[in-house]
Amino acid sequence: MDGTVLFTPEDRDVLTGLVGVDTARVWLDVAGNAGFVQAMLVSLQRLQSVNLAYGMAGGDRVLVEVARRIEHFVHGEMGPQTLVARTAGGEFLVASRQALSRERWQLLAETLARAITRPLMIDGERLTLAPRTALLRGQPGEPGAALLDRLDQAAQALQRSSGRRVLWADGSHPARGRSAACLEGDLLGALHRDEIAVLFQPQFDIVTGALAGAEALARWEHASFGRICAETLFAVADRGDHVAQLSRHIALRSLTVAATWPAPLRLSLNVTAEDFAVGDFAGQMRHVLTESGFAPERLTVEITEQTLITDFEACAAALRELADIGVSVALDDFGTGFSNFRALKALPLDALKLDRSLVNDIAHDPRDRAILSAMTAMARALGMKVIAEGVETEAQLAILRDEGCDLFQGFLRYGPVEAEAFAALAAAV
Ligand code: C2E
Ligand code: CA
Ligand code: CA
């Protein structure tokens, strides 16, 4: 039985839209009876000081943003058998029925913590909140209440310990960071052995349906962990200060592949705050463009607002340099979190890429459709294209077309595919 069956509207937290502790307990009961369950309790211990400094409204915004980051992470990195709940003020529960190893669960917890720790903006100020996470593997048939109790005790122990950020509630696991630290060591070898793969997600013209290009998405095929998704891969790279090296590897690989595609097809590359932090990002991109022989006019770099928060001026300068040589810039994950409208004016943006959370309910919820209309109208007024991602149904596609979006990608047509499969699609253009 899928956990979502248990969700009832009454149990949803009005602020974050997540389910509450009662639903979580029942979900854990069912999962425990069915077999395997693993859980983590993420606590924001500084929430009280945020409330004091910025008022309750400020605290609420932090909670909404943290809930969004958790959902985004879970959506991308964990399977459908995952529960996300807000169990208390600054406490979130993530639980999974997938049989994931302890190492993997800890790595997911560490990666999620990293996503939550990224700076956020309140009242024009940057704020960072490092969460603490208690981990637990449920015992067969263990009631939800007992499991939550054990997690709670571990969370309290974490609160008392000074440096520690992750703790296994059953005390069974080696000290914090072991899993990520191991992987960190493997990463350099993996780069060397070419185990970091790049998949290509096709993008289509929304009016003609013609193939327009692809977004490059990284994966790590790890010998013992199995496939490691992009966010975890980058978290591991970040711990060892290897982000720049990893990005360069992905950029060179994907540009070299894209250079073999027929001319109108474009490539989109994701870039992160760490990429800009290394110094001459624009120079590096120029270098890989030359090395691969891919025309800059066919490249789009995708940045997020999160990237901009970290160092707006450095990003803006590098993006202007890239725009000067013909590279396009798209603002990714638009419409989530704190939309920074300053970016729309100050940066050389060519496109807004609507987050899939904006696309999800457009066919059912008139308010979501109204938001979509407003976003596309704004993009048009600013002379930008609109790209929709996460398109999964024909109904969504029809609405996006009516609203005047330009490009789309999503499981409705293709998920990320191997280079060879994309080349076959491209050959048919
Ligand atoms: P993103 O840039 O928003 O990428 C889109 C994500 O949505 C991808 O997940 C993709 O597989 C997934 N997706 C695509 N179509 C659909 C759909 O129809 N429905 C649903 N539910 N999901 C869809 P992925 O590959 O796991 O990547 C996650 C994130 O990791 C990316 O989010 C991006 O922020 C980051 N990332 C991926 N590759 C790279 C990379 O090479 N460099 C950098 N810096 N970041 C990367
Ligand atoms: Ca992207
Ligand atoms: Ca996105």
Coordinates of C-alpha atoms and ligand atoms in Angstrom, one line a residue:
M1 CA 0.0 0.0 0.0
D2 CA 1.3 3.4 -0.9
G3 CA 1.8 5.8 2.0
T4 CA 0.0 8.6 0.2
V5 CA -3.3 6.7 0.6
L6 CA -3.2 7.7 4.3
F7 CA -3.0 11.4 3.7
T8 CA -6.2 13.2 4.6
P9 CA -6.8 17.0 4.1
E10 CA -7.6 17.5 7.8
D11 CA -4.1 16.4 8.8
R12 CA -2.2 18.9 6.6
D13 CA -0.3 21.6 8.3
V14 CA -1.8 24.8 7.1
L15 CA 1.5 26.7 7.0
T16 CA 3.7 24.2 5.0
G17 CA 1.1 22.0 3.4
L18 CA 2.9 18.9 4.9
V19 CA 1.1 16.2 6.8
G20 CA 1.1 16.4 10.6
V21 CA 2.3 14.1 13.4
D22 CA -1.0 12.1 13.5
T23 CA -0.8 11.1 9.9
A24 CA 2.9 10.4 10.3
R25 CA 2.3 8.0 13.2
V26 CA -0.3 6.0 11.2
W27 CA 2.0 5.9 8.1
L28 CA 4.8 4.6 10.3
D29 CA 2.5 2.0 11.9
V30 CA 1.5 0.7 8.4
A31 CA 5.1 0.8 7.2
G32 CA 6.4 -1.0 10.3
N33 CA 3.8 -3.7 9.9
A34 CA 4.5 -4.2 6.2
G35 CA 8.3 -4.6 6.9
F36 CA 11.0 -2.0 6.4
V37 CA 11.0 1.6 7.5
Q38 CA 13.8 4.1 8.0
A39 CA 13.3 7.6 9.3
M40 CA 15.1 10.9 10.0
L41 CA 14.0 13.8 12.2
V42 CA 15.3 17.1 11.1
S43 CA 15.3 19.8 13.8
L44 CA 15.9 23.5 13.3
Q45 CA 17.2 24.5 16.7
R46 CA 17.6 28.2 15.9
L47 CA 14.0 28.7 15.0
Q48 CA 13.2 30.4 18.3
S49 CA 15.9 33.0 17.7
V50 CA 14.5 33.6 14.2
N51 CA 11.1 34.2 15.7
L52 CA 12.6 36.6 18.2
A53 CA 14.7 38.5 15.6
Y54 CA 12.2 38.6 12.7
G55 CA 8.8 38.0 14.4
M56 CA 6.5 35.1 13.9
A57 CA 6.0 36.0 10.2
G58 CA 9.8 35.6 9.7
G59 CA 9.8 32.3 11.4
D60 CA 6.8 31.1 9.3
R61 CA 8.7 32.1 6.1
V62 CA 11.7 30.0 7.2
L63 CA 9.5 27.0 7.9
V64 CA 7.7 27.3 4.5
E65 CA 11.1 27.5 2.8
V66 CA 12.6 24.6 4.7
A67 CA 9.5 22.5 4.0
R68 CA 9.9 23.3 0.3
R69 CA 13.6 22.4 0.3
I70 CA 12.8 19.1 2.0
E71 CA 10.0 18.3 -0.5
H72 CA 12.2 19.3 -3.4
F73 CA 15.0 17.1 -2.2
V74 CA 12.8 14.1 -1.4
H75 CA 11.1 14.4 -4.8
G76 CA 14.5 14.4 -6.6
E77 CA 16.5 12.0 -4.5
M78 CA 14.1 9.5 -2.9
G79 CA 11.4 7.2 -4.3
P80 CA 7.7 7.6 -4.1
Q81 CA 7.5 5.5 -0.9
T82 CA 8.6 8.5 1.2
L83 CA 6.8 10.4 3.8
V84 CA 7.5 14.1 4.6
A85 CA 5.7 15.5 7.7
R86 CA 6.0 18.5 10.0
T87 CA 5.9 16.9 13.4
A88 CA 6.4 19.9 15.7
G89 CA 7.4 23.6 15.4
G90 CA 10.8 23.3 13.8
E91 CA 10.8 19.6 13.4
F92 CA 10.4 17.7 10.1
L93 CA 10.1 13.9 9.7
V94 CA 11.3 12.1 6.5
A95 CA 10.6 8.4 6.4
S96 CA 11.1 5.8 3.7
R97 CA 9.9 2.3 3.0
Q98 CA 12.6 1.6 0.5
A99 CA 15.3 -0.8 1.6
L100 CA 18.2 1.6 1.6
S101 CA 21.4 0.8 3.4
R102 CA 22.3 2.7 6.6
E103 CA 25.2 4.4 4.7
R104 CA 22.9 5.5 2.0
W105 CA 20.3 6.8 4.6
Q106 CA 23.0 8.8 6.4
L107 CA 24.3 10.2 3.1
L108 CA 20.8 11.3 2.2
A109 CA 20.4 12.9 5.6
E110 CA 23.7 14.8 5.2
T111 CA 22.8 15.9 1.7
L112 CA 19.4 17.1 2.8
A113 CA 21.0 19.0 5.7
R114 CA 23.3 20.7 3.2
A115 CA 20.3 21.8 1.1
I116 CA 18.6 23.2 4.2
T117 CA 21.8 25.0 5.3
R118 CA 22.1 27.0 2.1
P119 CA 21.4 30.7 2.8
L120 CA 17.9 32.0 2.7
M121 CA 16.7 35.6 2.7
I122 CA 14.5 37.2 5.3
D123 CA 13.7 41.0 5.2
G124 CA 16.6 41.5 2.9
E125 CA 19.1 39.7 5.2
R126 CA 20.9 36.5 4.6
L127 CA 20.3 33.8 7.1
T128 CA 21.7 30.3 7.5
L129 CA 20.2 27.6 9.6
A130 CA 22.1 24.3 10.1
P131 CA 19.7 21.6 11.1
R132 CA 20.5 18.5 13.3
T133 CA 19.3 15.1 12.2
A134 CA 18.4 12.0 14.2
L135 CA 18.4 8.8 12.2
L136 CA 16.7 5.5 12.8
R137 CA 15.9 2.2 11.3
G138 CA 12.6 0.8 12.6
Q139 CA 12.3 -2.6 14.1
P140 CA 9.9 -5.0 12.4
G141 CA 6.4 -4.2 13.6
E142 CA 7.5 -1.3 15.8
P143 CA 4.6 1.1 16.4
G144 CA 4.9 4.6 14.9
A145 CA 4.6 6.2 18.4
A146 CA 7.6 4.1 19.7
L147 CA 9.7 5.0 16.6
L148 CA 8.9 8.7 17.0
D149 CA 9.8 8.5 20.7
R150 CA 13.2 7.0 20.0
L151 CA 13.9 9.7 17.3
D152 CA 12.9 12.4 19.8
Q153 CA 15.3 11.1 22.4
A154 CA 18.1 11.1 19.9
A155 CA 17.1 14.7 18.8
Q156 CA 17.4 15.8 22.4
A157 CA 20.8 14.1 22.8
L158 CA 21.9 16.0 19.6
Q159 CA 20.8 19.2 21.2
R160 CA 23.0 18.6 24.2
S161 CA 26.1 17.6 22.2
S162 CA 27.9 20.6 20.7
G163 CA 29.5 19.7 17.4
R164 CA 27.5 16.7 16.3
R165 CA 24.9 17.2 13.6
V166 CA 23.8 13.7 12.7
L167 CA 23.1 10.9 15.2
W168 CA 21.7 7.4 14.9
A169 CA 19.0 6.8 17.5
D170 CA 20.0 3.2 18.0
G171 CA 23.6 4.2 18.6
S172 CA 24.6 1.5 16.1
H173 CA 26.3 3.5 13.5
P174 CA 29.8 4.9 13.3
A175 CA 30.3 8.6 13.9
R176 CA 29.0 11.3 11.7
G177 CA 30.1 11.8 8.2
R178 CA 31.5 8.4 7.7
S179 CA 29.4 7.6 4.6
A180 CA 30.0 10.9 2.9
A181 CA 33.7 10.9 3.8
C182 CA 34.1 7.5 2.2
L183 CA 32.4 8.6 -1.0
E184 CA 34.5 11.8 -1.0
G185 CA 37.6 9.6 -1.3
D186 CA 35.9 7.6 -4.2
L187 CA 34.9 10.7 -6.1
L188 CA 38.3 11.6 -7.5
G189 CA 38.9 8.0 -8.6
A190 CA 35.4 8.1 -10.2
L191 CA 36.2 11.3 -12.1
H192 CA 39.4 9.7 -13.3
R193 CA 37.7 6.4 -14.3
D194 CA 34.9 8.2 -16.0
E195 CA 32.2 6.8 -13.7
I196 CA 30.3 10.1 -13.6
A197 CA 27.7 9.9 -16.4
V198 CA 25.8 12.6 -18.1
L199 CA 22.2 12.0 -19.1
F200 CA 20.3 14.2 -21.5
Q201 CA 16.7 15.2 -21.0
P202 CA 15.1 16.2 -24.3
Q203 CA 13.5 19.6 -24.6
F204 CA 10.8 20.4 -27.1
D205 CA 9.3 23.3 -28.9
I206 CA 5.8 23.6 -27.3
V207 CA 4.0 24.7 -30.5
T208 CA 5.6 22.4 -33.1
G209 CA 6.6 19.6 -30.8
A210 CA 10.0 19.5 -32.5
L211 CA 13.1 18.5 -30.5
A212 CA 14.9 21.7 -29.5
G213 CA 17.8 20.4 -27.4
A214 CA 18.6 18.8 -24.0
E215 CA 19.4 19.5 -20.4
A216 CA 22.5 17.7 -19.1
L217 CA 21.9 15.9 -15.8
A218 CA 24.7 14.2 -13.9
R219 CA 24.7 10.8 -12.3
W220 CA 27.3 8.7 -10.5
E221 CA 27.2 5.0 -11.1
H222 CA 28.9 3.9 -7.9
A223 CA 30.2 0.4 -7.7
S224 CA 28.7 -0.4 -4.2
F225 CA 26.2 2.4 -3.5
G226 CA 24.5 2.0 -6.9
R227 CA 23.3 5.1 -8.8
I228 CA 23.8 8.4 -6.9
C229 CA 21.7 11.3 -8.0
A230 CA 23.0 14.7 -8.8
E231 CA 22.2 16.5 -5.6
T232 CA 24.0 13.9 -3.5
L233 CA 26.9 13.8 -6.0
F234 CA 27.3 17.5 -5.6
A235 CA 27.1 17.4 -1.8
V236 CA 29.9 14.8 -1.7
A237 CA 32.0 16.9 -4.1
D238 CA 31.4 20.0 -2.0
R239 CA 32.7 18.3 1.2
G240 CA 36.0 17.6 -0.6
D241 CA 36.1 20.9 -2.4
H242 CA 35.8 19.1 -5.7
V243 CA 32.8 20.9 -7.1
A244 CA 34.7 22.9 -9.7
Q245 CA 36.5 19.8 -10.9
L246 CA 33.2 17.9 -11.1
S247 CA 31.5 20.7 -13.0
R248 CA 34.3 21.1 -15.4
H249 CA 34.2 17.3 -16.1
I250 CA 30.4 17.4 -16.7
A251 CA 30.6 20.5 -18.8
L252 CA 33.4 19.1 -21.0
R253 CA 31.7 15.8 -21.4
S254 CA 28.3 17.1 -22.3
L255 CA 29.6 19.8 -24.6
T256 CA 31.7 17.2 -26.4
V257 CA 28.6 15.0 -26.9
A258 CA 26.5 18.0 -27.9
A259 CA 29.0 19.1 -30.5
T260 CA 28.0 16.0 -32.5
W261 CA 24.3 17.0 -32.6
P262 CA 22.7 18.7 -35.7
A263 CA 23.2 22.4 -35.5
P264 CA 19.9 23.8 -34.3
L265 CA 19.9 21.6 -31.2
R266 CA 20.8 23.4 -27.9
L267 CA 22.4 22.2 -24.7
S268 CA 21.5 23.4 -21.2
L269 CA 24.0 23.1 -18.4
N270 CA 23.2 23.5 -14.7
V271 CA 25.6 25.6 -12.7
T272 CA 25.8 26.1 -8.9
A273 CA 27.0 28.8 -6.5
E274 CA 30.2 26.8 -6.0
D275 CA 31.0 27.1 -9.7
F276 CA 31.0 30.9 -9.4
A277 CA 33.0 30.9 -6.2
V278 CA 36.1 29.4 -7.9
G279 CA 37.0 32.6 -9.7
D280 CA 37.0 32.8 -13.4
F281 CA 33.9 30.9 -14.2
A282 CA 33.3 32.6 -17.5
G283 CA 36.9 32.0 -18.6
Q284 CA 36.5 28.3 -17.8
M285 CA 33.3 28.1 -19.8
R286 CA 35.0 29.8 -22.7
H287 CA 37.8 27.3 -22.4
V288 CA 35.5 24.2 -22.5
L289 CA 33.5 25.7 -25.3
T290 CA 36.6 26.0 -27.4
E291 CA 37.9 22.6 -26.4
S292 CA 34.6 20.9 -27.4
G293 CA 34.0 22.9 -30.5
F294 CA 30.4 23.7 -29.4
A295 CA 29.0 27.1 -30.5
P296 CA 28.4 29.4 -27.5
E297 CA 25.1 30.5 -29.2
R298 CA 23.7 27.0 -28.7
L299 CA 24.5 26.9 -25.0
T300 CA 22.2 27.8 -22.1
V301 CA 23.4 27.9 -18.5
E302 CA 20.8 27.4 -15.9
I303 CA 21.2 29.2 -12.6
T304 CA 18.9 29.2 -9.6
E305 CA 17.9 32.0 -7.2
Q306 CA 19.8 30.1 -4.6
T307 CA 23.0 30.5 -6.6
L308 CA 22.4 34.2 -6.8
I309 CA 21.8 34.7 -3.0
T310 CA 25.3 33.3 -2.4
D311 CA 27.2 36.0 -4.3
F312 CA 25.0 38.1 -6.5
E313 CA 27.8 40.4 -7.9
A314 CA 30.2 37.6 -8.8
C315 CA 27.4 35.7 -10.6
A316 CA 26.1 38.7 -12.4
A317 CA 29.6 39.6 -13.7
A318 CA 30.3 36.1 -14.9
L319 CA 26.9 35.8 -16.6
R320 CA 27.4 39.2 -18.4
E321 CA 30.7 37.9 -19.7
L322 CA 29.0 34.7 -21.0
A323 CA 26.1 36.7 -22.5
D324 CA 28.7 38.8 -24.4
I325 CA 29.9 35.7 -26.2
G326 CA 26.4 34.5 -27.0
V327 CA 25.6 32.1 -24.2
S328 CA 22.0 32.2 -23.0
V329 CA 21.0 32.3 -19.3
A330 CA 17.9 30.7 -17.8
L331 CA 16.6 31.2 -14.3
D332 CA 15.9 27.6 -13.1
D333 CA 13.3 26.5 -10.5
F334 CA 11.5 29.8 -10.9
G335 CA 8.4 30.3 -8.8
T336 CA 9.7 28.5 -5.7
G337 CA 11.1 29.9 -2.5
F338 CA 11.9 33.6 -2.3
S339 CA 11.5 35.0 -5.8
N340 CA 14.1 37.7 -6.2
F341 CA 12.7 40.1 -8.7
R342 CA 15.9 42.1 -8.6
A343 CA 17.5 39.3 -10.5
L344 CA 15.1 39.7 -13.4
K345 CA 16.2 43.3 -13.9
A346 CA 19.8 43.0 -13.1
L347 CA 20.9 39.9 -15.0
P348 CA 21.1 39.1 -18.7
L349 CA 18.3 36.5 -18.5
D350 CA 16.9 34.9 -21.7
A351 CA 14.5 32.5 -20.1
L352 CA 12.5 31.6 -17.0
K353 CA 12.3 27.9 -16.3
L354 CA 9.2 27.3 -14.3
D355 CA 9.6 24.8 -11.5
R356 CA 7.6 21.6 -11.8
S357 CA 5.7 22.6 -8.6
L358 CA 4.1 25.4 -10.7
V359 CA 3.2 23.0 -13.4
N360 CA 1.9 20.1 -11.3
D361 CA -1.6 21.3 -10.6
I362 CA -2.4 23.7 -13.4
A363 CA -4.9 21.3 -14.9
H364 CA -6.9 21.0 -11.6
D365 CA -6.4 24.2 -9.6
P366 CA -7.5 27.5 -11.1
R367 CA -5.2 29.4 -8.8
D368 CA -2.2 27.6 -10.1
R369 CA -3.3 28.3 -13.6
A370 CA -3.7 32.0 -12.7
I371 CA -0.1 32.0 -11.3
L372 CA 1.1 30.4 -14.5
S373 CA -0.6 33.1 -16.6
A374 CA 0.9 35.9 -14.5
M375 CA 4.4 34.3 -14.8
T376 CA 4.3 33.9 -18.5
A377 CA 2.9 37.4 -19.0
M378 CA 5.7 38.8 -16.9
A379 CA 8.3 36.8 -18.8
R380 CA 6.9 38.0 -22.1
A381 CA 6.9 41.6 -20.9
L382 CA 10.6 41.3 -20.0
G383 CA 11.4 39.7 -23.4
M384 CA 12.2 36.3 -21.9
K385 CA 11.3 32.8 -23.1
V386 CA 9.4 30.5 -20.8
I387 CA 10.5 26.8 -20.3
A388 CA 8.2 24.4 -18.5
E389 CA 9.7 21.4 -16.7
G390 CA 8.2 18.4 -15.1
V391 CA 5.4 18.1 -17.7
E392 CA 3.8 14.8 -17.1
T393 CA 0.3 14.9 -18.7
E394 CA -1.2 16.0 -22.0
A395 CA -3.6 18.2 -20.1
Q396 CA -0.7 20.2 -18.6
L397 CA 1.0 20.5 -22.0
A398 CA -2.2 21.9 -23.6
I399 CA -2.5 24.5 -20.9
L400 CA 1.2 25.5 -21.1
R401 CA 0.8 25.9 -24.9
D402 CA -2.3 28.0 -24.4
E403 CA -0.5 30.2 -21.9
G404 CA 2.3 30.8 -24.5
C405 CA 5.2 28.9 -23.0
D406 CA 8.0 28.3 -25.5
L407 CA 9.7 25.0 -24.6
F408 CA 8.9 22.1 -22.4
Q409 CA 10.5 19.0 -21.0
G410 CA 9.2 16.2 -18.8
F411 CA 8.3 12.5 -18.4
L412 CA 5.3 13.0 -20.7
R413 CA 7.8 12.7 -23.6
Y414 CA 11.2 11.6 -22.1
G415 CA 13.0 11.5 -18.8
P416 CA 16.8 11.9 -18.9
V417 CA 18.2 9.5 -21.4
E418 CA 21.7 8.2 -22.3
A419 CA 23.8 10.1 -24.9
E420 CA 23.2 7.4 -27.5
A421 CA 19.4 7.5 -27.1
F422 CA 19.5 11.2 -27.4
A423 CA 21.7 11.0 -30.5
A424 CA 19.1 8.7 -32.1
L425 CA 16.3 11.3 -31.4
A426 CA 18.5 14.0 -32.8
A427 CA 19.3 12.1 -35.9
A428 CA 15.6 12.1 -36.7
V429 CA 15.4 15.9 -36.7
Ligands
C2E1 P1 16.8 20.5 -12.1 O1 17.9 21.3 -12.8 O2 15.5 21.2 -11.7 O3 16.6 19.2 -13.0 C1 15.3 18.7 -13.3 C2 15.1 17.4 -12.4 O4 13.8 17.0 -12.6 C3 16.0 16.3 -12.9 O5 16.4 15.5 -11.7 C4 15.1 15.5 -13.8 O6 15.4 14.1 -13.8 C5 13.8 15.6 -13.1 N1 12.6 15.5 -14.0 C6 12.6 15.8 -15.3 N2 11.4 15.6 -15.8 C7 10.6 15.3 -14.8 C8 9.2 15.0 -14.8 O7 8.4 15.1 -15.7 N3 8.7 14.8 -13.5 C9 9.5 14.7 -12.4 N4 8.9 14.4 -11.3 N5 10.8 15.0 -12.5 C10 11.4 15.3 -13.6 P2 17.8 15.1 -11.4 O8 18.5 14.7 -12.6 O9 17.8 14.1 -10.2 O10 18.5 16.4 -10.9 C11 18.2 17.0 -9.7 C12 18.9 18.4 -9.6 O11 20.3 18.2 -9.4 C13 18.7 19.3 -10.8 O12 17.5 19.9 -10.7 C14 19.9 20.2 -10.7 O13 19.6 21.2 -9.8 C15 20.9 19.3 -10.1 N6 21.8 18.8 -11.2 C16 21.7 17.8 -12.0 N7 22.7 17.6 -12.8 C17 23.6 18.6 -12.5 C18 24.8 19.1 -13.0 O14 25.4 18.5 -14.0 N8 25.4 20.2 -12.5 C19 24.8 20.8 -11.5 N9 25.4 21.9 -11.0 N10 23.6 20.5 -10.9 C20 23.0 19.4 -11.5
CA2 CA 18.0 22.6 -14.4
CA3 CA 14.5 23.0 -12.3

